[in-house]
Coordinates of C-alpha atoms in Angstrom, one line a residue:
M12 CA 79.0 113.0 -39.7
R13 CA 80.3 115.2 -36.9
K14 CA 82.8 117.9 -37.5
V15 CA 86.4 117.0 -36.5
F16 CA 87.9 119.6 -34.3
P17 CA 91.6 120.4 -35.0
V18 CA 93.9 118.7 -32.6
A19 CA 95.6 122.0 -31.7
H20 CA 92.2 123.3 -30.3
A21 CA 91.0 120.1 -28.6
S22 CA 92.4 120.8 -25.2
R23 CA 91.4 124.5 -25.4
D24 CA 87.9 123.6 -26.4
R25 CA 87.7 121.1 -23.5
E26 CA 89.0 123.8 -21.1
T27 CA 86.4 126.3 -22.4
R28 CA 83.6 123.9 -21.8
A29 CA 84.9 123.1 -18.3
Q30 CA 85.1 126.8 -17.3
S31 CA 81.6 127.4 -18.6
G32 CA 80.2 124.5 -16.5
Y33 CA 79.5 122.4 -19.6
P34 CA 79.6 118.7 -18.6
W35 CA 82.4 117.5 -20.8
R36 CA 81.6 113.8 -21.3
M37 CA 84.2 112.2 -23.6
E38 CA 85.7 108.8 -24.1
G39 CA 89.3 109.3 -23.0
I40 CA 90.5 105.9 -24.0
F41 CA 89.6 104.0 -27.2
I42 CA 90.4 100.3 -27.2
N43 CA 91.2 99.1 -30.7
Y44 CA 91.4 95.3 -31.2
R45 CA 90.9 92.5 -33.6
S46 CA 88.3 89.8 -32.7
G47 CA 89.6 86.4 -31.8
N48 CA 90.0 83.9 -28.9
H49 CA 92.0 86.6 -27.0
F50 CA 88.9 88.7 -26.3
A51 CA 88.9 87.6 -22.6
A52 CA 92.1 89.6 -22.2
I53 CA 90.5 92.6 -23.9
E54 CA 87.5 92.4 -21.5
R55 CA 89.9 92.1 -18.5
L56 CA 91.8 95.2 -19.7
Y57 CA 88.5 97.1 -20.2
D58 CA 87.2 96.2 -16.7
R59 CA 90.4 97.4 -15.1
L60 CA 90.5 100.6 -17.1
I61 CA 86.8 101.5 -16.4
W62 CA 87.4 100.8 -12.7
H63 CA 90.3 103.2 -12.6
F64 CA 89.2 105.9 -15.0
G65 CA 85.4 105.5 -15.0
K66 CA 83.1 104.0 -17.5
N67 CA 82.6 107.3 -19.4
C68 CA 86.3 107.5 -20.0
V69 CA 86.8 104.1 -21.7
F70 CA 85.3 102.9 -25.0
L71 CA 85.0 99.3 -26.1
D72 CA 82.7 98.7 -29.0
R73 CA 81.0 95.5 -27.7
S74 CA 80.3 97.1 -24.3
S75 CA 79.8 100.8 -25.3
I76 CA 77.6 100.8 -28.4
R77 CA 73.9 100.5 -27.6
G78 CA 71.5 98.4 -29.7
G79 CA 70.2 100.2 -32.8
E80 CA 73.1 102.7 -33.0
R81 CA 75.0 103.0 -36.3
Y82 CA 78.4 101.7 -35.3
P83 CA 80.3 103.6 -38.1
D84 CA 79.0 106.9 -36.8
V85 CA 79.6 105.9 -33.2
L86 CA 83.2 104.8 -33.9
R87 CA 83.9 108.0 -35.7
E88 CA 82.5 110.1 -32.9
K89 CA 84.4 108.2 -30.2
L90 CA 87.6 108.5 -32.2
E91 CA 87.2 112.2 -32.4
G92 CA 86.5 112.5 -28.7
C93 CA 89.2 110.2 -27.4
E94 CA 92.6 111.3 -26.2
V95 CA 94.4 107.9 -26.4
L96 CA 93.9 104.9 -28.6
L97 CA 95.2 101.6 -27.4
A98 CA 96.1 99.4 -30.4
V99 CA 95.9 95.9 -28.9
I100 CA 98.2 93.6 -30.9
H101 CA 97.9 89.8 -30.5
P102 CA 99.7 86.9 -32.2
G103 CA 98.2 86.8 -35.7
W104 CA 97.1 90.4 -35.7
L105 CA 98.8 91.2 -39.0
I106 CA 98.5 87.9 -40.9
D107 CA 95.7 85.3 -40.8
A108 CA 97.6 82.0 -40.0
D109 CA 94.9 79.9 -41.7
N110 CA 95.1 81.4 -45.2
E111 CA 98.3 83.5 -44.9
T112 CA 96.3 86.7 -45.9
R113 CA 97.3 90.1 -44.6
L114 CA 94.3 91.2 -42.5
I115 CA 95.5 94.8 -42.3
D116 CA 95.2 95.1 -46.2
R117 CA 91.5 93.9 -46.3
E118 CA 88.9 96.3 -47.7
G119 CA 87.0 97.9 -44.9
D120 CA 89.3 96.6 -42.1
W121 CA 88.0 98.5 -39.0
V122 CA 91.2 98.0 -37.1
R123 CA 93.1 99.8 -39.8
Y124 CA 90.5 102.5 -40.1
E125 CA 90.5 103.2 -36.4
I126 CA 94.3 103.5 -36.1
K127 CA 94.5 105.5 -39.3
T128 CA 91.9 108.0 -38.1
A129 CA 93.5 108.3 -34.6
L130 CA 96.9 109.1 -36.2
E131 CA 95.3 111.6 -38.6
L132 CA 93.6 113.4 -35.7
G133 CA 96.9 113.5 -33.7
K134 CA 95.7 111.2 -30.9
L135 CA 98.2 109.4 -28.7
V136 CA 98.4 105.9 -30.1
I137 CA 99.9 103.2 -27.8
P138 CA 100.6 99.7 -29.1
V139 CA 99.7 97.1 -26.5
R140 CA 101.3 93.6 -27.0
L141 CA 99.5 90.6 -25.7
D142 CA 102.0 88.0 -24.5
D143 CA 104.6 87.2 -27.2
A144 CA 103.0 89.2 -30.0
A145 CA 105.5 91.2 -32.0
I146 CA 104.9 94.8 -33.2
P147 CA 104.9 94.9 -37.0
G148 CA 107.9 96.6 -38.6
V149 CA 107.7 99.7 -40.7
D150 CA 107.9 97.7 -43.9
D151 CA 105.0 95.4 -42.8
L152 CA 102.5 98.2 -42.4
P153 CA 100.5 100.3 -44.9
E154 CA 101.8 103.8 -45.5
E155 CA 99.2 105.5 -43.2
L156 CA 100.0 103.1 -40.3
K157 CA 103.8 103.1 -40.5
E158 CA 103.9 105.5 -37.5
L159 CA 102.5 102.7 -35.3
A160 CA 105.8 100.7 -35.8
V161 CA 107.9 103.4 -34.1
R162 CA 105.5 104.0 -31.1
Q163 CA 106.7 102.7 -27.8
A164 CA 104.7 99.6 -26.9
I165 CA 103.5 98.2 -23.6
A166 CA 103.3 94.5 -23.0
L167 CA 100.4 92.7 -21.3
R168 CA 101.6 89.2 -20.2
T169 CA 99.2 86.5 -19.0
G170 CA 101.4 85.7 -16.0
G171 CA 101.8 89.4 -15.0
F172 CA 98.7 90.9 -16.3
A173 CA 97.7 92.9 -13.2
A174 CA 101.2 94.4 -12.8
D175 CA 101.4 95.2 -16.5
V176 CA 98.0 96.9 -16.5
E177 CA 99.2 99.1 -13.7
V178 CA 102.2 100.2 -15.8
L179 CA 99.8 101.0 -18.6
I180 CA 97.5 103.0 -16.2
G181 CA 100.6 105.0 -15.0
R182 CA 101.3 105.8 -18.7
L183 CA 97.7 106.9 -19.2
E184 CA 97.3 108.8 -16.0
H185 CA 98.5 112.2 -17.3
Q186 CA 97.0 111.7 -20.8
V187 CA 93.4 111.2 -19.9
T188 CA 91.3 114.1 -18.7
P189 CA 89.8 113.3 -15.3
S190 CA 86.1 112.5 -15.2
W191 CA 85.8 114.5 -12.0
R192 CA 86.8 118.1 -11.6
P193 CA 87.1 119.9 -8.2
P194 CA 84.4 122.5 -7.4
E195 CA 85.4 126.0 -8.2
L196 CA 86.8 128.2 -5.4
V197 CA 84.3 130.6 -4.0
P198 CA 86.1 133.4 -2.2
P199 CA 84.9 134.1 1.4
P200 CA 82.8 137.2 1.8
P201 CA 84.9 140.2 2.9
A202 CA 84.4 140.8 6.6
G203 CA 83.0 144.0 7.8
T204 CA 82.1 145.6 4.5
G205 CA 78.4 144.7 4.2
A206 CA 75.8 147.4 4.5
R207 CA 73.9 145.3 7.1
R208 CA 77.0 145.1 9.3
R209 CA 77.6 148.8 9.1
L210 CA 74.0 149.5 9.9
A211 CA 74.2 147.2 13.0
V212 CA 77.4 149.0 14.2
V213 CA 75.8 152.4 13.8
A214 CA 72.6 151.2 15.5
A215 CA 74.6 149.7 18.4
A216 CA 76.6 152.9 18.8
F217 CA 73.4 155.0 19.1
A218 CA 71.9 152.5 21.5
G219 CA 75.0 152.5 23.6
V220 CA 75.0 156.3 23.8
A221 CA 71.3 156.2 24.7
A222 CA 71.9 153.6 27.4
L223 CA 74.7 155.7 28.9
I224 CA 72.8 159.1 28.8
V225 CA 69.1 158.4 29.2
P226 CA 69.2 157.0 32.7
P227 CA 71.1 160.0 34.2
V228 CA 68.8 162.4 32.3
L229 CA 65.7 160.7 33.7
A230 CA 67.2 160.6 37.2
L231 CA 67.9 164.4 37.0
A232 CA 64.3 165.0 35.9
Y233 CA 62.5 162.8 38.3
G234 CA 64.9 161.7 41.0
R235 CA 66.1 163.3 44.3
P236 CA 69.2 163.1 46.5
V237 CA 69.2 160.0 48.8
A238 CA 69.5 160.6 52.5
A239 CA 72.1 158.6 54.5
D240 CA 69.4 156.5 56.3
E241 CA 67.5 155.7 53.1
E242 CA 67.8 152.6 50.9
A243 CA 70.0 152.8 47.9
P244 CA 68.0 153.7 44.7
L245 CA 66.9 151.0 42.3
S246 CA 69.4 152.3 39.7
F247 CA 72.3 151.7 42.0
Q248 CA 71.1 148.2 43.0
A249 CA 70.6 147.3 39.3
A250 CA 74.1 148.6 38.5
M251 CA 75.7 146.6 41.3
W252 CA 73.8 143.4 40.3
S253 CA 74.8 143.9 36.7
A254 CA 78.5 144.4 37.6
L255 CA 78.4 141.3 39.8
F256 CA 76.9 139.2 37.0
M257 CA 79.6 140.5 34.7
T258 CA 82.2 138.8 36.9
S259 CA 80.9 135.5 35.5
Y260 CA 82.6 136.4 32.2
P261 CA 86.2 136.3 33.3
I262 CA 85.5 133.4 35.7
I263 CA 84.1 131.2 32.9
A264 CA 86.9 132.3 30.5
G265 CA 89.4 131.4 33.2
L266 CA 87.8 128.0 33.8
L267 CA 87.9 127.3 30.1
G268 CA 91.6 127.9 30.1
L269 CA 92.2 125.7 33.1
V270 CA 90.3 122.7 31.6
R271 CA 91.1 123.4 27.9
T272 CA 92.9 120.1 27.4
R273 CA 89.9 118.2 28.7
I274 CA 87.5 120.3 26.6
N275 CA 89.7 119.7 23.5
N276 CA 89.7 115.9 24.2
A277 CA 85.9 115.9 24.5
E278 CA 85.5 117.9 21.3
Q279 CA 87.8 115.4 19.5
I280 CA 85.2 112.8 20.3
M281 CA 82.1 114.8 19.7
H282 CA 83.0 116.8 16.6
P283 CA 83.5 113.9 14.2
I284 CA 80.1 112.4 15.2
S285 CA 77.3 112.9 12.6
S286 CA 74.8 115.6 13.5
N287 CA 72.0 113.1 13.5
R288 CA 73.7 110.9 16.1
Y289 CA 74.9 114.0 18.1
N290 CA 71.4 115.5 18.2
S291 CA 69.6 112.3 19.1
R292 CA 72.0 111.1 21.8
F293 CA 73.3 114.3 23.3
A294 CA 72.0 117.7 22.3
I295 CA 68.2 117.1 22.4
P296 CA 68.2 114.9 25.6
V297 CA 70.4 117.4 27.4
G298 CA 68.3 120.3 26.2
M299 CA 65.1 118.7 27.3
T300 CA 66.6 117.8 30.7
T301 CA 67.8 121.3 31.2
V302 CA 64.4 122.8 30.4
A303 CA 62.7 120.4 32.7
L304 CA 65.0 121.1 35.6
L305 CA 64.8 124.9 35.2
S306 CA 61.0 124.7 35.0
M307 CA 60.9 122.7 38.2
I308 CA 63.2 125.1 40.0
I309 CA 61.1 128.1 38.8
L310 CA 57.8 126.4 40.0
A311 CA 59.4 125.4 43.3
A312 CA 60.7 129.0 43.9
S313 CA 57.6 131.0 42.8
G314 CA 54.7 128.6 42.6
L315 CA 52.0 128.6 40.0
T316 CA 52.3 132.3 39.3
F317 CA 51.9 134.2 36.0
P318 CA 55.6 135.2 35.9
A319 CA 56.5 131.5 36.3
Y320 CA 54.3 130.5 33.4
V321 CA 55.8 133.3 31.2
T322 CA 59.4 132.2 32.1
I323 CA 58.6 128.6 31.4
M324 CA 57.1 129.6 28.0
V325 CA 60.2 131.5 27.2
L326 CA 62.3 128.5 28.0
L327 CA 60.1 126.3 25.7
V328 CA 60.2 128.7 22.8
T329 CA 64.0 129.0 23.2
F330 CA 64.3 125.2 23.2
A331 CA 62.2 125.0 20.1
G332 CA 64.5 127.5 18.3
Y333 CA 67.4 125.4 19.5
V334 CA 65.9 122.2 18.0
V335 CA 65.2 124.1 14.7
A336 CA 68.9 125.1 14.6
L337 CA 70.0 121.5 15.2
V338 CA 67.7 120.2 12.4
R339 CA 69.0 122.9 10.0
A340 CA 72.6 121.9 10.9
E341 CA 71.7 118.2 10.3
R342 CA 70.3 119.0 6.9
D343 CA 73.4 121.0 6.0
E344 CA 75.6 118.1 6.9
E345 CA 73.5 115.7 4.9
D346 CA 73.9 118.0 1.9
E347 CA 77.6 118.1 2.4
E348 CA 77.7 114.3 2.6
R349 CA 75.8 114.0 -0.7
N350 CA 78.0 116.5 -2.5
W351 CA 81.3 115.4 -1.0
P352 CA 84.0 116.6 -1.5
R353 CA 83.3 120.3 -0.8
R354 CA 85.3 123.2 0.6
P355 CA 84.6 124.0 4.3
R356 CA 82.2 126.9 4.7
W357 CA 83.5 130.3 5.7
P358 CA 84.2 131.0 8.5
I359 CA 86.1 127.8 9.1
T360 CA 85.2 126.0 12.4
A361 CA 86.8 123.2 14.4
P362 CA 83.8 120.9 14.0
A363 CA 83.9 121.4 10.2
L364 CA 87.6 120.5 10.0
R365 CA 87.2 117.5 12.2
R366 CA 84.2 116.2 10.3
G367 CA 86.0 116.8 7.0
V368 CA 88.9 114.6 8.2
E369 CA 86.4 111.9 9.4
R370 CA 84.6 111.9 6.0
V371 CA 87.9 111.2 4.2
R372 CA 88.9 108.5 6.8
N373 CA 85.6 106.7 6.4
R374 CA 85.8 106.6 2.6
L375 CA 89.4 105.5 2.6
T376 CA 88.5 102.7 5.0
V377 CA 85.3 101.6 3.1
W378 CA 86.5 101.9 -0.5
P379 CA 88.1 98.6 -1.8
A380 CA 91.7 98.7 -2.9
P381 CA 93.0 99.6 -5.3
L382 CA 91.3 103.0 -5.4
N383 CA 90.1 104.2 -8.8
R384 CA 91.1 107.5 -10.3
E385 CA 88.1 109.4 -9.2
Q386 CA 88.4 108.2 -5.6
Q387 CA 92.1 109.1 -5.6
L388 CA 91.4 112.6 -7.0
K389 CA 88.6 113.3 -4.6
A390 CA 90.6 112.1 -1.6
E391 CA 93.7 114.0 -2.6
W392 CA 91.8 117.2 -3.3
S393 CA 89.9 116.9 0.0
L394 CA 93.1 116.4 2.0
A395 CA 94.7 119.3 0.3
V396 CA 91.7 121.5 1.0
L397 CA 91.7 120.4 4.6
A398 CA 95.4 121.2 5.0
E399 CA 94.8 124.6 3.5
A400 CA 91.7 125.2 5.7
A401 CA 93.7 124.3 8.8
D402 CA 96.3 126.9 7.9
D403 CA 93.5 129.5 7.4
F404 CA 92.0 128.4 10.8
R405 CA 95.4 128.9 12.5
R406 CA 95.7 132.4 10.9
Q407 CA 92.2 133.2 12.3
G408 CA 93.5 132.7 15.8
A409 CA 96.8 134.6 15.3
G410 CA 95.2 138.0 14.6
K411 CA 95.1 141.0 16.8
R412 CA 92.7 140.9 19.7
H413 CA 90.2 143.5 18.5
A414 CA 90.2 142.0 15.0
W415 CA 89.7 138.5 16.4
L416 CA 86.9 139.7 18.7
N417 CA 85.0 141.4 15.9
R418 CA 85.4 138.5 13.6
K419 CA 84.6 135.7 16.0
F420 CA 82.0 137.3 18.2
P421 CA 80.6 140.4 16.3
R422 CA 77.1 140.2 17.9
L423 CA 78.5 139.4 21.3
T424 CA 80.9 142.3 21.1
L425 CA 78.1 144.7 20.3
A426 CA 75.9 143.3 23.1
C427 CA 78.7 143.6 25.6
G428 CA 79.3 147.2 24.6
L429 CA 75.6 147.9 25.2
W430 CA 75.7 146.1 28.5
I431 CA 78.7 148.1 29.7
A432 CA 77.0 151.4 28.6
A433 CA 73.7 150.5 30.3
T434 CA 75.5 149.4 33.6
V435 CA 77.6 152.6 33.8
G436 CA 74.5 154.7 32.8
L437 CA 72.5 153.2 35.7
F438 CA 75.4 153.9 38.2
V439 CA 75.7 157.5 37.0
A440 CA 71.9 157.8 37.3
S441 CA 72.0 156.7 40.9
L442 CA 74.4 159.6 41.6
S443 CA 73.0 162.2 39.3
P444 CA 70.5 163.9 41.7
D445 CA 73.3 164.1 44.3
I446 CA 75.7 165.6 41.8
A447 CA 73.1 168.2 40.8
A448 CA 72.6 169.1 44.4
N449 CA 76.3 169.3 45.2
P450 CA 78.4 169.4 42.0
T451 CA 81.7 170.2 43.7
R452 CA 81.9 167.0 45.6
V453 CA 84.8 165.1 44.1
R454 CA 83.9 161.7 45.5
Y455 CA 80.9 161.4 43.2
Y456 CA 83.1 161.7 40.1
L457 CA 85.7 159.5 41.7
A458 CA 83.1 156.8 42.3
I459 CA 81.9 157.0 38.7
A460 CA 85.5 156.7 37.4
V461 CA 86.3 153.7 39.7
F462 CA 83.1 151.9 38.8
T463 CA 83.6 152.5 35.1
G464 CA 87.2 151.2 35.4
V465 CA 86.1 148.1 37.3
V466 CA 83.5 147.3 34.7
L467 CA 86.0 147.8 31.9
A468 CA 88.6 145.7 33.7
I469 CA 86.1 142.9 34.2
F470 CA 85.4 142.7 30.4
A471 CA 89.0 143.3 29.5
S472 CA 90.3 140.4 31.7
G473 CA 87.5 138.1 30.4
G474 CA 88.3 139.0 26.8
E475 CA 92.0 138.4 27.3
L476 CA 91.5 135.0 28.9
L477 CA 89.0 134.1 26.2
Y478 CA 91.4 135.3 23.5
R479 CA 94.2 133.2 24.9
Y480 CA 91.9 130.1 25.1
W481 CA 90.8 130.5 21.5
R482 CA 94.3 131.2 20.2
W483 CA 95.5 128.0 21.9
M484 CA 92.4 126.1 20.5
Y485 CA 93.0 127.4 16.9
G486 CA 96.6 126.4 16.9
N487 CA 95.9 123.0 18.6
V488 CA 93.1 122.1 16.1
A489 CA 95.2 123.2 13.1
A490 CA 98.2 121.0 14.2
E491 CA 95.8 118.1 14.9
V492 CA 94.3 118.4 11.4
H493 CA 97.7 118.5 9.8
D494 CA 98.7 115.3 11.6
E495 CA 95.5 113.6 10.5
V496 CA 96.1 114.7 6.9
R497 CA 99.6 113.3 6.9
E498 CA 98.3 110.0 8.3
L499 CA 95.5 109.8 5.7
R500 CA 97.9 110.7 2.9
G501 CA 99.9 107.6 3.9
L502 CA 96.7 105.5 4.0
L503 CA 95.8 106.9 0.5
E504 CA 99.2 105.9 -0.8
E505 CA 98.9 102.4 0.6
R506 CA 95.5 102.0 -1.0
G507 CA 96.5 103.5 -4.3
P508 CA 96.4 101.8 -7.7
T509 CA 99.3 99.5 -7.0
S510 CA 98.1 98.3 -3.6
G511 CA 96.0 95.5 -5.0
V512 CA 98.5 94.3 -7.7
G513 CA 99.8 90.8 -7.2

């Protein structure tokens, strides 16, 4: 026979097991009853309780004991493990009407044994009256069961059975340990403290210095001053083309700001769509079309040349990597769907928030009412996590500009820094031989200063426009998610345990 844990340590033992990851599988509710023609009501009660609390949380001997098991041992084990015992009392529960004998006084009466054991173990014992059954008085019960007479009873009437069961469920809600526990909180990795990130920053700094210094040094070593009637050096042409291409950055950022509402409306439609559907109907067809069009343009412009073949191969390899990334994202989404609910991955993104909202909406729409306890807990927890994630998402967009840029686009920031250094380095290289030949001419230094200022202004304006767009987007998506969460909480309340009661 199993050891009986003291009642004072039962909840602590349960908490210890939960914290250690031990799958605490216990029978939260033990249904105690006496056999008779009222068993249909017992089965109806059992069915409603297992729907709400889960089959592993409710014990009924006829349904829960497997063939070949020793029922005295099973009963003792379930009594030790339960949190609540429902003592179902029907007319004739105490005295047999046929022979006027007291059933509760019989030798080996299991009803008496189960109630007695539950009281000794300190379990919550709730008398449940069927129809017009009366709770026995203190003087009618054996000494070890007298406590039953003073426990508040709950009635189950044939005419109002569904509503009465909901009252009972409400009484049990905070007494029975949930069969589902939320996943543990995993704190996000601290930004900018990893050795790999520090190494990347140091490497980018060295590369930037090299891109700024090496071209002028090479120009001084191998170049010569350019005459007025000569064509500008290649370094100057490259710097000009690079600066011209840079202007696309603020232009694109400005266009994003102008059409941000349309972009947001399109994302509201696209983000909730499953990755499988998005990839098959949009991403892959658009990618294939883009590669085909670019390939035709390249072939039409340069013909069947070796550079054209190389460029097309680069496009195909890039598209293959794009497809691999799409497939990986699709598998990640399938994993999240199987293990729902889960916390959004860090860093939080707008698609993750919108898909999280859509997952809850789909389930609340598909699940039949009334929702059981596990469904309620999962939906409530998921909505709370989404609201919390929306607040975190809003805070991500409310940071200072440099912090936002380093957090949102760390690689792009480093790449742009290298681009600026290389462009300025090429421009300085184009003037280095002239400066060496005539170091007192101020216009050379003025040209370098103006060019550097223009390049920095291009990136600063693009960064400012992009920052304003993303800050608006962060706040807009966060507000949208909070509105959706409020709506879904109302739907959850409508489909709660009392929604199907008639």
